[in-house]
PDB file of C-alpha atoms in Angstrom:
ATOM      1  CA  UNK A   1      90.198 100.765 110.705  1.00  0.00           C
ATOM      2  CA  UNK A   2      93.492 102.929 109.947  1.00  0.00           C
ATOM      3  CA  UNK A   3      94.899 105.470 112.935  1.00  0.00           C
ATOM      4  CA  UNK A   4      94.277 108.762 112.554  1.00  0.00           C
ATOM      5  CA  UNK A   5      98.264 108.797 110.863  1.00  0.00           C
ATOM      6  CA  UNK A   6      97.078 106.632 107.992  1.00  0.00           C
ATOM      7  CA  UNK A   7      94.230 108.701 107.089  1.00  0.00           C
ATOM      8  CA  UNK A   8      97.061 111.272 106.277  1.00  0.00           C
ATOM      9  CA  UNK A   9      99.213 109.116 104.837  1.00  0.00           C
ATOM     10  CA  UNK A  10     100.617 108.918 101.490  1.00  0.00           C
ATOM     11  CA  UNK A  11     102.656 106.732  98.431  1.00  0.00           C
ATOM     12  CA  UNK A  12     104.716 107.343  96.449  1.00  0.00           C
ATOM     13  CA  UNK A  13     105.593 104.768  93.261  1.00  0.00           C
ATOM     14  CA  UNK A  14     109.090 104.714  91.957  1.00  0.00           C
ATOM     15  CA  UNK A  15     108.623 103.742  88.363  1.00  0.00           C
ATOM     16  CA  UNK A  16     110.841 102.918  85.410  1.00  0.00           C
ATOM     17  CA  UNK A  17     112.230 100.680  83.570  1.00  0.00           C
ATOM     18  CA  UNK A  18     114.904  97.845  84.767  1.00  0.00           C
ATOM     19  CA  UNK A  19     118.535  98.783  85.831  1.00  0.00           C
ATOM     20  CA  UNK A  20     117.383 102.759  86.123  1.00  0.00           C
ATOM     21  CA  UNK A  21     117.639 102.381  89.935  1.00  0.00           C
ATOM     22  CA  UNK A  22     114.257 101.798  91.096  1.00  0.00           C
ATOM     23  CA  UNK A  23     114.944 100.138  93.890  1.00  0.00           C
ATOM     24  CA  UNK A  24     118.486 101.714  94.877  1.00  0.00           C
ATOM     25  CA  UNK A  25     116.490 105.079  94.843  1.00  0.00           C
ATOM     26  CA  UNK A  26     113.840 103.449  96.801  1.00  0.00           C
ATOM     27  CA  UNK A  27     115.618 102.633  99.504  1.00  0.00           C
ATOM     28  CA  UNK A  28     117.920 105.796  99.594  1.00  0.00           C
ATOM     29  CA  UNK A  29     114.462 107.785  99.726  1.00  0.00           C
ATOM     30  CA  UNK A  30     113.987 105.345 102.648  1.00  0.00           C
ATOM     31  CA  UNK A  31     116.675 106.140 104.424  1.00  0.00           C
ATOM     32  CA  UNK A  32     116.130 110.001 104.495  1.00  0.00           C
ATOM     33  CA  UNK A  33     112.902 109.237 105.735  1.00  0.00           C
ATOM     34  CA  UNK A  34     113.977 107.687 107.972  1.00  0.00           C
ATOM     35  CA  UNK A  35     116.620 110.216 109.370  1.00  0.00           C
ATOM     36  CA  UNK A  36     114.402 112.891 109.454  1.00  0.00           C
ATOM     37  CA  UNK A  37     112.059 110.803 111.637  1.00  0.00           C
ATOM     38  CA  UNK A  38     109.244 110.251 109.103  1.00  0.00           C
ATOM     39  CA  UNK A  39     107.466 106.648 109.622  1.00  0.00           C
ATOM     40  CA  UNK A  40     107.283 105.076 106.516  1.00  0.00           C
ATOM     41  CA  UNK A  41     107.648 101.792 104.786  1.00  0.00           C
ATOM     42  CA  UNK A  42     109.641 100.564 101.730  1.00  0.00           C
ATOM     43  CA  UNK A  43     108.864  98.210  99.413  1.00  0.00           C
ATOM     44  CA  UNK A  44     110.103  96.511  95.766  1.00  0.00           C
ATOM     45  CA  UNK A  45     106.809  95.294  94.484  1.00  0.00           C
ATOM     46  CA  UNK A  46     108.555  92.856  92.381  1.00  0.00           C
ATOM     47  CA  UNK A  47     108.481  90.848  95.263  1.00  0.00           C
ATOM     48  CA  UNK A  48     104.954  90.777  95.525  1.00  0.00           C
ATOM     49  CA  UNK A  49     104.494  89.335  91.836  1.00  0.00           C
ATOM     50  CA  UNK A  50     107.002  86.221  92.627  1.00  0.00           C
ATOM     51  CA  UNK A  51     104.720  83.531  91.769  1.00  0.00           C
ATOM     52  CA  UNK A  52     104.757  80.974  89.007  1.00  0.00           C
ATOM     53  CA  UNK A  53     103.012  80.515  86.766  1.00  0.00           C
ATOM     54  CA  UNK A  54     101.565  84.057  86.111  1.00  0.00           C
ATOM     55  CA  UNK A  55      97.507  83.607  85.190  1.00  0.00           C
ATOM     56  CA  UNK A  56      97.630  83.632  81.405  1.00  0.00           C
ATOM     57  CA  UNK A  57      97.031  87.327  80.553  1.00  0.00           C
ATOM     58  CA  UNK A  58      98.695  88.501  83.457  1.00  0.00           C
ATOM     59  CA  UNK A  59     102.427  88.537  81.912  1.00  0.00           C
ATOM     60  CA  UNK A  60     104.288  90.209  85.020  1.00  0.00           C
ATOM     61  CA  UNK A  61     101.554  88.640  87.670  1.00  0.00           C
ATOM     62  CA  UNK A  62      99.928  92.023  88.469  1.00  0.00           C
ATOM     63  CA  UNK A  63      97.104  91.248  90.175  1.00  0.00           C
ATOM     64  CA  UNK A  64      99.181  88.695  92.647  1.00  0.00           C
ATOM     65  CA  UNK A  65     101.118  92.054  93.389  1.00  0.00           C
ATOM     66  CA  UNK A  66      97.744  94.044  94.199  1.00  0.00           C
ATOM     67  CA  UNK A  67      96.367  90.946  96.194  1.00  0.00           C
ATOM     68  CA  UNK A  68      99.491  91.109  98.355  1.00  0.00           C
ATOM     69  CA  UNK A  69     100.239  95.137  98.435  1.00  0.00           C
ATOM     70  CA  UNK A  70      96.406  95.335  99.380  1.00  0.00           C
ATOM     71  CA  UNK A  71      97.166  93.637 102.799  1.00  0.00           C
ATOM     72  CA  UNK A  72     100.800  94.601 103.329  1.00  0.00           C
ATOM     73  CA  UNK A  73      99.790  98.309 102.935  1.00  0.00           C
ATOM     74  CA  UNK A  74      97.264  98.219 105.156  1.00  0.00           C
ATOM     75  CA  UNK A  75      99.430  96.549 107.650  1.00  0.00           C
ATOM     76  CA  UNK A  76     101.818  98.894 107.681  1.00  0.00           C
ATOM     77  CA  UNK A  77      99.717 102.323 107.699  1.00  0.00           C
ATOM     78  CA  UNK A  78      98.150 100.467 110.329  1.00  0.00           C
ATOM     79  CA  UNK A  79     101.100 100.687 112.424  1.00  0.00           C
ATOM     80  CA  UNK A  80     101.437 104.089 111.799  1.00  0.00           C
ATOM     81  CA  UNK A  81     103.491 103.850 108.532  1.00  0.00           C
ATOM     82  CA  UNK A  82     103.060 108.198 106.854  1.00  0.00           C
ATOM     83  CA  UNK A  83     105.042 107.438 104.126  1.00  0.00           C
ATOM     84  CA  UNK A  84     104.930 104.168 101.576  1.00  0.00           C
ATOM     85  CA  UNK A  85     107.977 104.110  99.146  1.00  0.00           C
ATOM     86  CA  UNK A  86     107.073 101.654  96.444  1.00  0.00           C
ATOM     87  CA  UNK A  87     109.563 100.472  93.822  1.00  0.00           C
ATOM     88  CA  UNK A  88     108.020  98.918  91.022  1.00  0.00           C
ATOM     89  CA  UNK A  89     106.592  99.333  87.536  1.00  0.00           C
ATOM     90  CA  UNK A  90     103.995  99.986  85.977  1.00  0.00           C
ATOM     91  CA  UNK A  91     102.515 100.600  82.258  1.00  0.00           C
ATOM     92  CA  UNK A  92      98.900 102.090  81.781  1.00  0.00           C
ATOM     93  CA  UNK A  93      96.878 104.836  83.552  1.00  0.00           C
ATOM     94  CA  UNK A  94      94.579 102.415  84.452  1.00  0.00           C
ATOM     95  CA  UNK A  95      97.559 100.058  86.759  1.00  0.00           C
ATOM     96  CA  UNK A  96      97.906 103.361  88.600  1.00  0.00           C
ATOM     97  CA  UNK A  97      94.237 103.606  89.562  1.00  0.00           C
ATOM     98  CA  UNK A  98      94.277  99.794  90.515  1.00  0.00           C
ATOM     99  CA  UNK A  99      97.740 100.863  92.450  1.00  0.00           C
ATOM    100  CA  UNK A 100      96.625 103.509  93.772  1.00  0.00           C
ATOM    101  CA  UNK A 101      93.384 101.669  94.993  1.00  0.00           C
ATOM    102  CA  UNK A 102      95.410  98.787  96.675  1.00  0.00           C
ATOM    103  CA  UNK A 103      97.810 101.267  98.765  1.00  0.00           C
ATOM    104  CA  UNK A 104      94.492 103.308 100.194  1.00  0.00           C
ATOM    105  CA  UNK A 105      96.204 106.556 100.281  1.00  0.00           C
ATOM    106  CA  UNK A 106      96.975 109.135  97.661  1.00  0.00           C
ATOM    107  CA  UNK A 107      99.884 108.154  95.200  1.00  0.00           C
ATOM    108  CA  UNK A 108     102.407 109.869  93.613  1.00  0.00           C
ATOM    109  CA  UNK A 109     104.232 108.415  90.612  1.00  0.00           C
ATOM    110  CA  UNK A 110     107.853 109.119  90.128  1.00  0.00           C
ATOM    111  CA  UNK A 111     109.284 108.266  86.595  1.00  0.00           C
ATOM    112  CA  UNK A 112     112.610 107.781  86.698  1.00  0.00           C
ATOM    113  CA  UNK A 113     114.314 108.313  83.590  1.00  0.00           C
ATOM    114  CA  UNK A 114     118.153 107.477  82.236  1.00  0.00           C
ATOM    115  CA  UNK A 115     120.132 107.283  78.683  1.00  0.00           C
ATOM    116  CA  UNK A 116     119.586 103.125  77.801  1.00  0.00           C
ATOM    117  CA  UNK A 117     123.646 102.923  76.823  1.00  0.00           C
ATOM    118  CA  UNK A 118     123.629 104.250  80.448  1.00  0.00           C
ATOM    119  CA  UNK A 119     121.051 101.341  81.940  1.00  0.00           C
ATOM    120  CA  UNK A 120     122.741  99.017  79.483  1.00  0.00           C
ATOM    121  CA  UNK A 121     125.667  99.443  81.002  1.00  0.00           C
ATOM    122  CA  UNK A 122     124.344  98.868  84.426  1.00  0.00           C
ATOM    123  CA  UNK A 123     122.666  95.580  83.675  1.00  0.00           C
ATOM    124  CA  UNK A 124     125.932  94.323  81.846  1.00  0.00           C
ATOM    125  CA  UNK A 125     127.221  94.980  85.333  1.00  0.00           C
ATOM    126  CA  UNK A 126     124.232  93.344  87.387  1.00  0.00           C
ATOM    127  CA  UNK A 127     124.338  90.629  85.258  1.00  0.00           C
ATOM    128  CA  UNK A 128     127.925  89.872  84.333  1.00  0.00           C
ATOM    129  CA  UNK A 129     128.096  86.232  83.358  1.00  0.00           C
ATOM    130  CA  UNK A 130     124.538  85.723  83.608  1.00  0.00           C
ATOM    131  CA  UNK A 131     123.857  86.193  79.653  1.00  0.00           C
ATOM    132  CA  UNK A 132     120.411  84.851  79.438  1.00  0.00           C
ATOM    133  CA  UNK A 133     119.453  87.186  81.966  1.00  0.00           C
ATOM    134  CA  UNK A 134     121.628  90.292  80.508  1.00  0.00           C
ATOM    135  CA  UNK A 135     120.036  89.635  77.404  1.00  0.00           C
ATOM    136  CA  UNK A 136     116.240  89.828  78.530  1.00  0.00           C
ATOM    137  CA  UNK A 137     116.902  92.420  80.876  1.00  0.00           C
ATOM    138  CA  UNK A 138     118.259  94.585  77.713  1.00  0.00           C
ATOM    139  CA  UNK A 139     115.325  93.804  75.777  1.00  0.00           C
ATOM    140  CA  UNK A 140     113.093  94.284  78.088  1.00  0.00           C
ATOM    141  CA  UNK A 141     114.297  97.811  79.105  1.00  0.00           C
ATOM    142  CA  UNK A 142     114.164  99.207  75.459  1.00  0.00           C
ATOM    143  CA  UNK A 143     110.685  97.624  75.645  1.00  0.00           C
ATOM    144  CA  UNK A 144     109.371  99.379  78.936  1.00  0.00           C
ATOM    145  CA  UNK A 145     111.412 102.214  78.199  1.00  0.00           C
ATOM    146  CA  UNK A 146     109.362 102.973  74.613  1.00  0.00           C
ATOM    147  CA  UNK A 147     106.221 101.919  76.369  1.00  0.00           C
ATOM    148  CA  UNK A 148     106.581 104.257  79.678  1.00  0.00           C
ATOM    149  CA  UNK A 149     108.058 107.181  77.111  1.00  0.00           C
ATOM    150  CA  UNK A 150     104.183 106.809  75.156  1.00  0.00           C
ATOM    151  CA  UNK A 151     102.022 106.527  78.141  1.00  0.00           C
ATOM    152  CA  UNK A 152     101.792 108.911  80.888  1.00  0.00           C
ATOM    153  CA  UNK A 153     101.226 107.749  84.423  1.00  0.00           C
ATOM    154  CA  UNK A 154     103.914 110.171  86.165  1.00  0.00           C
ATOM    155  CA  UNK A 155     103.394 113.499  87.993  1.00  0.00           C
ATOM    156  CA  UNK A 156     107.246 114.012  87.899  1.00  0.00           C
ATOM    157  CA  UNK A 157     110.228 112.685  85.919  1.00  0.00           C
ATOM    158  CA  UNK A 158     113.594 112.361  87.835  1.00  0.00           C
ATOM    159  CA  UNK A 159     117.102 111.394  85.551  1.00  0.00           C
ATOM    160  CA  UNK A 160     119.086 108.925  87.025  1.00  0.00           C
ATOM    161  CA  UNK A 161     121.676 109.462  84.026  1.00  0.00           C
ATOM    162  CA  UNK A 162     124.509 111.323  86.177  1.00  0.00           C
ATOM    163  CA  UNK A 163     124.406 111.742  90.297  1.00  0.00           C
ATOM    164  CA  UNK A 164     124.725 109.597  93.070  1.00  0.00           C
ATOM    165  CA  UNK A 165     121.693 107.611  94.196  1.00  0.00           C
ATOM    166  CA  UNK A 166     121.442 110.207  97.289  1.00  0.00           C
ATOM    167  CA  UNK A 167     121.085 113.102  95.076  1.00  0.00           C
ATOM    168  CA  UNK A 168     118.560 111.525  92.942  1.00  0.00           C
ATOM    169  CA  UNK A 169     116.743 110.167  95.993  1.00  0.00           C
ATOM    170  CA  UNK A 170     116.776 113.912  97.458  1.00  0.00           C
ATOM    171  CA  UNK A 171     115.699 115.325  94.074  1.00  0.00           C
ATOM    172  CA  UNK A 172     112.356 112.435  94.368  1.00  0.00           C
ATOM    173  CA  UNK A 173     111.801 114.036  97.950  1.00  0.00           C
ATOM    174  CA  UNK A 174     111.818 117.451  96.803  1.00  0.00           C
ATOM    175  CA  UNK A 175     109.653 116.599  93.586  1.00  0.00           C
ATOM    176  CA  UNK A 176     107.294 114.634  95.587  1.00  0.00           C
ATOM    177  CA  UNK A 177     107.027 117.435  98.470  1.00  0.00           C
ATOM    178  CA  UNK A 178     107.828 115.053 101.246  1.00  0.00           C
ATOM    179  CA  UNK A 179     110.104 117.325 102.869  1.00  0.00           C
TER     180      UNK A 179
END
């Protein structure tokens, strides 16, 4: 049974594609939160996926990531978590209901947006004598980023093109009405 502070709780789901700044923002939104004495929670949900191998139809091990963020939510509105920052990605309307579902509260979805010379640039840097990595990381980026520019599972879009991760985070508050 959630306290009467989960029942009023609510996500949010920073979504994009790699190197835009999912996480980065993430945890920037976190610490706002956090200075204006909000209780929340932040998590990258590609943590939740890291299992191998992924079921065969399950390229990025989704499920494994509901299984987990089921319980992990729960544990933390439980505790009297308000706010759940959630880093991650996803693709089709119907991962947001099955997000959405896992988390318990209402969700917001945040699509964060950049130029790809811009995130190319960034991964070069993330990855910088890692080339096999660099080199999926680029593809998969121009991949995600066609996909997520076709589908719509945002209420907002954010740029993360220009502007320190603080103003961008700030700019996700204000968009998301968590202020």
């Amino acid at each position: 049974m959630h306290t009467d502070s989960a029942r009023s709780a609510q996500a949010l789901l920073i979504n994009g594609t790699v190197g835009v700044g999912k996480t980065s923002v993430a945890e920037a939104v976190g610490d706002v939160l956090a200075e204006a004495g909000m209780p929340h929670a932040v998590l990258d949900l590609d943590w939740l996926r890291q299992s191998w191998p992924a079921p065969p139809g399950d390229r990025f091990n989704f499920r494994m990531m509901l299984r987990n963020l089921r319980s992990i939510a729960s544990n933390y509105l439980d505790a009297g978590a308000t706010r759940l920052v959630l880093a991650g990605v996803i693709e089709q309307p119907d991962e947001r209901k099955q997000l959405a579902d896992a988390v318990g509260v209402d969700l917001t979805v945040c699509w964060l947006r950049a130029e790809l010379p811009v995130i190319h640039q960034r991964l070069a840097q993330r990855h910088d004598g890692e080339p096999e990595a660099l080199q999926w990381h680029l593809d998969r980026s121009a991949e995600l980023d066609g996909i997520l520019s076709r589908v719509v599972v945002e209420d907002f879009t954010i740029d993360t093109t220009t502007g320190s991760v603080l103003d961008v985070a700030a700019s996700v508050i204000r968009a998301a009405d968590w202020q």
